[in-house]
mmCIF file with all atom_site columns, C-alpha atoms in Angstrom:
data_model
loop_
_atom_site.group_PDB
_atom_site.id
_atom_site.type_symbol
_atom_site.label_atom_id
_atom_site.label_alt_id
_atom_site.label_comp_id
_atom_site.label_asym_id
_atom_site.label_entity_id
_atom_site.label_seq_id
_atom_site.pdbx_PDB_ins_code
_atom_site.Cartn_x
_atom_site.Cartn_y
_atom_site.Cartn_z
_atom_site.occupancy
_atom_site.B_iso_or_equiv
_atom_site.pdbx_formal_charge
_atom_site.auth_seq_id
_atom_site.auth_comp_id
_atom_site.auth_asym_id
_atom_site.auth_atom_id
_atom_site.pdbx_PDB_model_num
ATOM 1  C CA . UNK A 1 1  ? 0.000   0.000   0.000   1.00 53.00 ? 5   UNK A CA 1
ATOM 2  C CA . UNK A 1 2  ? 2.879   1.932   0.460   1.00 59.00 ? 6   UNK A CA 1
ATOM 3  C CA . UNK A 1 3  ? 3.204   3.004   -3.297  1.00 70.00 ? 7   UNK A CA 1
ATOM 4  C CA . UNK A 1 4  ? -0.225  4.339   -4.026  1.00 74.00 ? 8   UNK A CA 1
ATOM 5  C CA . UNK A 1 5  ? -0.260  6.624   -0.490  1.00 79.00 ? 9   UNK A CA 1
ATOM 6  C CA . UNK A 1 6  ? 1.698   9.752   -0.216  1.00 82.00 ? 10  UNK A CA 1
ATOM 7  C CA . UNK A 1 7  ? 2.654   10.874  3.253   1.00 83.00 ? 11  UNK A CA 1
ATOM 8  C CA . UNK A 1 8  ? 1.806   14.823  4.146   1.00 85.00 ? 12  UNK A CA 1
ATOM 9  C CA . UNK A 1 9  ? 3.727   16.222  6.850   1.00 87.00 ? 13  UNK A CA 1
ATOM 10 C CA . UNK A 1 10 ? 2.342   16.763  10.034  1.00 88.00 ? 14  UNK A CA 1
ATOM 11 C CA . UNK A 1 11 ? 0.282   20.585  10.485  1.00 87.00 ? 15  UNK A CA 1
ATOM 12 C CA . UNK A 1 12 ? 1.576   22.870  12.655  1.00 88.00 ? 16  UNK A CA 1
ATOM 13 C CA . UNK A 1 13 ? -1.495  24.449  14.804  1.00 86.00 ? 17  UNK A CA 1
ATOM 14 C CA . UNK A 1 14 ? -0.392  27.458  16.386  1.00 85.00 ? 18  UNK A CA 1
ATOM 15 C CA . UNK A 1 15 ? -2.927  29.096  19.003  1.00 85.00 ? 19  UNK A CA 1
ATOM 16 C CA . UNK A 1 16 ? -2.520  32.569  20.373  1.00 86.00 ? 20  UNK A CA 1
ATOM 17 C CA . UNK A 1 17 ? -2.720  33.803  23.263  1.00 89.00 ? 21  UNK A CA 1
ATOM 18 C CA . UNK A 1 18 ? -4.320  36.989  23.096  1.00 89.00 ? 22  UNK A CA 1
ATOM 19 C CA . UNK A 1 19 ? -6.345  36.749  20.606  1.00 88.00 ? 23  UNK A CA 1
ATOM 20 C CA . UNK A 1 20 ? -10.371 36.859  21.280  1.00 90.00 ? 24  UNK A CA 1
ATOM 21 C CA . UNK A 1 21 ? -12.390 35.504  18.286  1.00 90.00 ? 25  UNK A CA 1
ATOM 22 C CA . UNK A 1 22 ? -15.733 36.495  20.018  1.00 94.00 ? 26  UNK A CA 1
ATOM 23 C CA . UNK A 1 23 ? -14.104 40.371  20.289  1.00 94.00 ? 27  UNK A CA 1
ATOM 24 C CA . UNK A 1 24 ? -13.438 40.685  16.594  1.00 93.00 ? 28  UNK A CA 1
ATOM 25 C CA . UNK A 1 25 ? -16.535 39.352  14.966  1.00 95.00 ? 29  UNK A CA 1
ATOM 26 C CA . UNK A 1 26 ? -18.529 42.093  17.372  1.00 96.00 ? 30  UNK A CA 1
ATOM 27 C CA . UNK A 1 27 ? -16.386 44.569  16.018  1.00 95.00 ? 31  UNK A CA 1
ATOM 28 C CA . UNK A 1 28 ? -16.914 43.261  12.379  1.00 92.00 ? 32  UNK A CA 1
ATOM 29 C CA . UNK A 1 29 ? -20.659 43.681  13.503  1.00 95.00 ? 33  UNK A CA 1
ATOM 30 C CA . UNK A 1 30 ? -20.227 46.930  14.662  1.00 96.00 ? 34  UNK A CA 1
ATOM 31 C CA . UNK A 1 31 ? -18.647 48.353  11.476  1.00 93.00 ? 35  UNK A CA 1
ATOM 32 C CA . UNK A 1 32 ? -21.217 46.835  9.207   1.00 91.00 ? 36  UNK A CA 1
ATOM 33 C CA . UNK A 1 33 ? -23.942 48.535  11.408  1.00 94.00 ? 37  UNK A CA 1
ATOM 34 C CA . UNK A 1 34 ? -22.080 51.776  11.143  1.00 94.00 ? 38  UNK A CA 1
ATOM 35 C CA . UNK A 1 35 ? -21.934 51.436  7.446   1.00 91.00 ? 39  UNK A CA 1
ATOM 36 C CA . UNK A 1 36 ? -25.258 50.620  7.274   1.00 93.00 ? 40  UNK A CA 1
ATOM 37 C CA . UNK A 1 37 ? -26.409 53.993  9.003   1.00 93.00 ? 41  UNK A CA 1
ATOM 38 C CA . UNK A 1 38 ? -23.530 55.813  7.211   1.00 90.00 ? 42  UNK A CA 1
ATOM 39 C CA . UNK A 1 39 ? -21.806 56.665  10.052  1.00 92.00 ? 43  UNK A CA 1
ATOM 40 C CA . UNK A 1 40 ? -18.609 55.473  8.410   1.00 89.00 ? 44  UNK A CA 1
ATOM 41 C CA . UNK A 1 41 ? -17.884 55.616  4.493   1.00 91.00 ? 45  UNK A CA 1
ATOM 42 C CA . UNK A 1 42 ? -18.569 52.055  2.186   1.00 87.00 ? 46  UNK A CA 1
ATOM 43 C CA . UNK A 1 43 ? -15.654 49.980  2.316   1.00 84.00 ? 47  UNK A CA 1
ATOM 44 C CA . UNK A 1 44 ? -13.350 49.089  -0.906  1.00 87.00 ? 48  UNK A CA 1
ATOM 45 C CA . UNK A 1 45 ? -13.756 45.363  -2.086  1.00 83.00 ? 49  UNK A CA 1
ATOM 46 C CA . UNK A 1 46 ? -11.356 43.811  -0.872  1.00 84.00 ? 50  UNK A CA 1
ATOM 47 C CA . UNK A 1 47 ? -10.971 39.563  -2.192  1.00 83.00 ? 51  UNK A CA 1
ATOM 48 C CA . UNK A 1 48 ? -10.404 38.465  1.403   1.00 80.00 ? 52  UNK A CA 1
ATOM 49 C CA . UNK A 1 49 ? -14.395 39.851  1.437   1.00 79.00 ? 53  UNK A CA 1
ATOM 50 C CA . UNK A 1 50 ? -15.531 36.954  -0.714  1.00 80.00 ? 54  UNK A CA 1
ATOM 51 C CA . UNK A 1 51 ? -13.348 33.926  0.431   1.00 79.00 ? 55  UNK A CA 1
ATOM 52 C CA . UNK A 1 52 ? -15.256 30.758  2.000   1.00 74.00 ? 56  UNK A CA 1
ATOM 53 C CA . UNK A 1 53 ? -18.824 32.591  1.313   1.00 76.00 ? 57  UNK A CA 1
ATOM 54 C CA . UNK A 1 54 ? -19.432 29.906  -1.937  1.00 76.00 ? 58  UNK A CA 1
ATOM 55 C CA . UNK A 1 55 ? -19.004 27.270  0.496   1.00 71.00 ? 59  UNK A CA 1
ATOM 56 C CA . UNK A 1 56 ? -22.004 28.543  3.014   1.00 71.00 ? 60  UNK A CA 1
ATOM 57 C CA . UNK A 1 57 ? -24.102 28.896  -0.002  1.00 74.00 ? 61  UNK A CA 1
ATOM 58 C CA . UNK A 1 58 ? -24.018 25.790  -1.243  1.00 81.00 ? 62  UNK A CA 1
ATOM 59 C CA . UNK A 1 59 ? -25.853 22.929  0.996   1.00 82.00 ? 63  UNK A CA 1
ATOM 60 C CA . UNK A 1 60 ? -23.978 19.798  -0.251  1.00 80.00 ? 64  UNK A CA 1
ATOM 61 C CA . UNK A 1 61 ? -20.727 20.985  -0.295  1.00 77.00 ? 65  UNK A CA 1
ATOM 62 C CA . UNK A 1 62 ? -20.950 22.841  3.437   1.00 78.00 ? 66  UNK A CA 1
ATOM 63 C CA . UNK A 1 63 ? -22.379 19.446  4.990   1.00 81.00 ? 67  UNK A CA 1
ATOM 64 C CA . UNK A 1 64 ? -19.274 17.483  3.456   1.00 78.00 ? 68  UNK A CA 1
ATOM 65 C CA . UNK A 1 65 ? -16.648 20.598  5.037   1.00 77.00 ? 69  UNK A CA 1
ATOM 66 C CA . UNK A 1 66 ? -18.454 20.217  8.678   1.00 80.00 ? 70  UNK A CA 1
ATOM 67 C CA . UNK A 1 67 ? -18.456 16.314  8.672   1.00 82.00 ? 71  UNK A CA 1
ATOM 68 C CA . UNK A 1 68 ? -14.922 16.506  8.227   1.00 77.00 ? 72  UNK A CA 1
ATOM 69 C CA . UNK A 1 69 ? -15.062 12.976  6.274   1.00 76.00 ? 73  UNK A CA 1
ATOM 70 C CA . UNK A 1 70 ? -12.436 12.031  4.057   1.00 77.00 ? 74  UNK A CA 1
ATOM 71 C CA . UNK A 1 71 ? -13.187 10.470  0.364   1.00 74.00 ? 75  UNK A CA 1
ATOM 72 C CA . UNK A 1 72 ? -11.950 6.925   -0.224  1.00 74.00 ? 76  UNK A CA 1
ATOM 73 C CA . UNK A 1 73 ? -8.534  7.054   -1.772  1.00 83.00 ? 77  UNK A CA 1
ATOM 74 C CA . UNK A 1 74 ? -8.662  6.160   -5.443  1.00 87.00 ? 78  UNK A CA 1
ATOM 75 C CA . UNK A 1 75 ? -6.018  3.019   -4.495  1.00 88.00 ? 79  UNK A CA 1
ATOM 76 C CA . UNK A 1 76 ? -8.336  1.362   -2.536  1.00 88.00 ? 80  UNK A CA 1
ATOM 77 C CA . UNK A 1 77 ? -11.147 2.112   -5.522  1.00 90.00 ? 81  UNK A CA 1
ATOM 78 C CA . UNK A 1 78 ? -8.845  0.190   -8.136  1.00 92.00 ? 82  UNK A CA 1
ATOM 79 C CA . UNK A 1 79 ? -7.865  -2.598  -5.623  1.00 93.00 ? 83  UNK A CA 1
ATOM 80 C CA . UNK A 1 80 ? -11.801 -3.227  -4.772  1.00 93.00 ? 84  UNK A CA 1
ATOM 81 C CA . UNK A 1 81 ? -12.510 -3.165  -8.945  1.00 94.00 ? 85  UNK A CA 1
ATOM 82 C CA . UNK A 1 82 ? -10.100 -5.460  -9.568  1.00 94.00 ? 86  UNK A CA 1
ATOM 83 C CA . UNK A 1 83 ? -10.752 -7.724  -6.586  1.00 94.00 ? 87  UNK A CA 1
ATOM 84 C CA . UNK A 1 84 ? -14.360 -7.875  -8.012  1.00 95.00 ? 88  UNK A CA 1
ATOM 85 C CA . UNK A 1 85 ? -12.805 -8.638  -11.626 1.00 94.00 ? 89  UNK A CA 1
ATOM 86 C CA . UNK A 1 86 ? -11.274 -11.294 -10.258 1.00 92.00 ? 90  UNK A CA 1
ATOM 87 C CA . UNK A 1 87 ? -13.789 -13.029 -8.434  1.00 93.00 ? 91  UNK A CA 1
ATOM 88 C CA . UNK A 1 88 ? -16.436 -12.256 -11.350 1.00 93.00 ? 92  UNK A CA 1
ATOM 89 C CA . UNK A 1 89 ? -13.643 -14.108 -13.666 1.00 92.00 ? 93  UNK A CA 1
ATOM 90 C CA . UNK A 1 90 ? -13.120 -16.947 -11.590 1.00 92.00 ? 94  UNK A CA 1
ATOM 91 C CA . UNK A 1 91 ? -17.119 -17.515 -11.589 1.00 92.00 ? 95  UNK A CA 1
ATOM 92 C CA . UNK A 1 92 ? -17.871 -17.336 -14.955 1.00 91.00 ? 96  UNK A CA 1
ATOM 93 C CA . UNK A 1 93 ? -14.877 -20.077 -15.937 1.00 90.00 ? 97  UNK A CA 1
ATOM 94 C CA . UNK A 1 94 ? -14.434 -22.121 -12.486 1.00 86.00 ? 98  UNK A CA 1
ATOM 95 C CA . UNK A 1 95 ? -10.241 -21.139 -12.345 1.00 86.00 ? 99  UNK A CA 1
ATOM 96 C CA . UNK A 1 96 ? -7.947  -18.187 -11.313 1.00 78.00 ? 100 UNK A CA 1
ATOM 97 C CA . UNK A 1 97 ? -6.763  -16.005 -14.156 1.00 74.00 ? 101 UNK A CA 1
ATOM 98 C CA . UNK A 1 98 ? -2.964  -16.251 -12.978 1.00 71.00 ? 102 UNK A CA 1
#
């Protein structure tokens, strides 16, 4: 199994310390109210604006990101095909093909 596999290298997770995730989307709330009332000027676009909102819009592929399951490897796809090719072969004529 070793050939069909590639190894990634281990993540590195690094948490801070003072960081407050709760504290910045409340001030991300805040803004957008204060744009809204046009207290503040609109904001440029900006691409960072845009990333990962596809992904909340689309109901399939948001269910498959939260589950956090991984698709079968394509190895173990080929190995079950030809598994079944085999048996199916050995059926039909009554002996192994090698």
């Amino acid at each position: 199994m070793g050939m069909f596999s590639v190894r990634k290298p281990r993540g590195f997770q690094h948490n801070y310390i003072y960081y407050d995730p709760r504290k910045e989307k409340l001030e991300k709330i805040e803004e957008k109210a204060k744009r809204d009332l046009g207290i503040l000027p609109p904001k440029e676009f900006t691409p960072e604006d845009v990333r990962g909102k596809f992904v909340g819009a689309t109901k399939y592929v948001r269910q498959r990101k939260e589950s956090g399951k991984k698709p079968v490897p394509y190895s173990v796809l080929i190995i079950a095909i030809i598994v079944l090719l085999v048996i199916a072969y050995f059926l039909k004529t009554g002996q192994l093909p090698f």
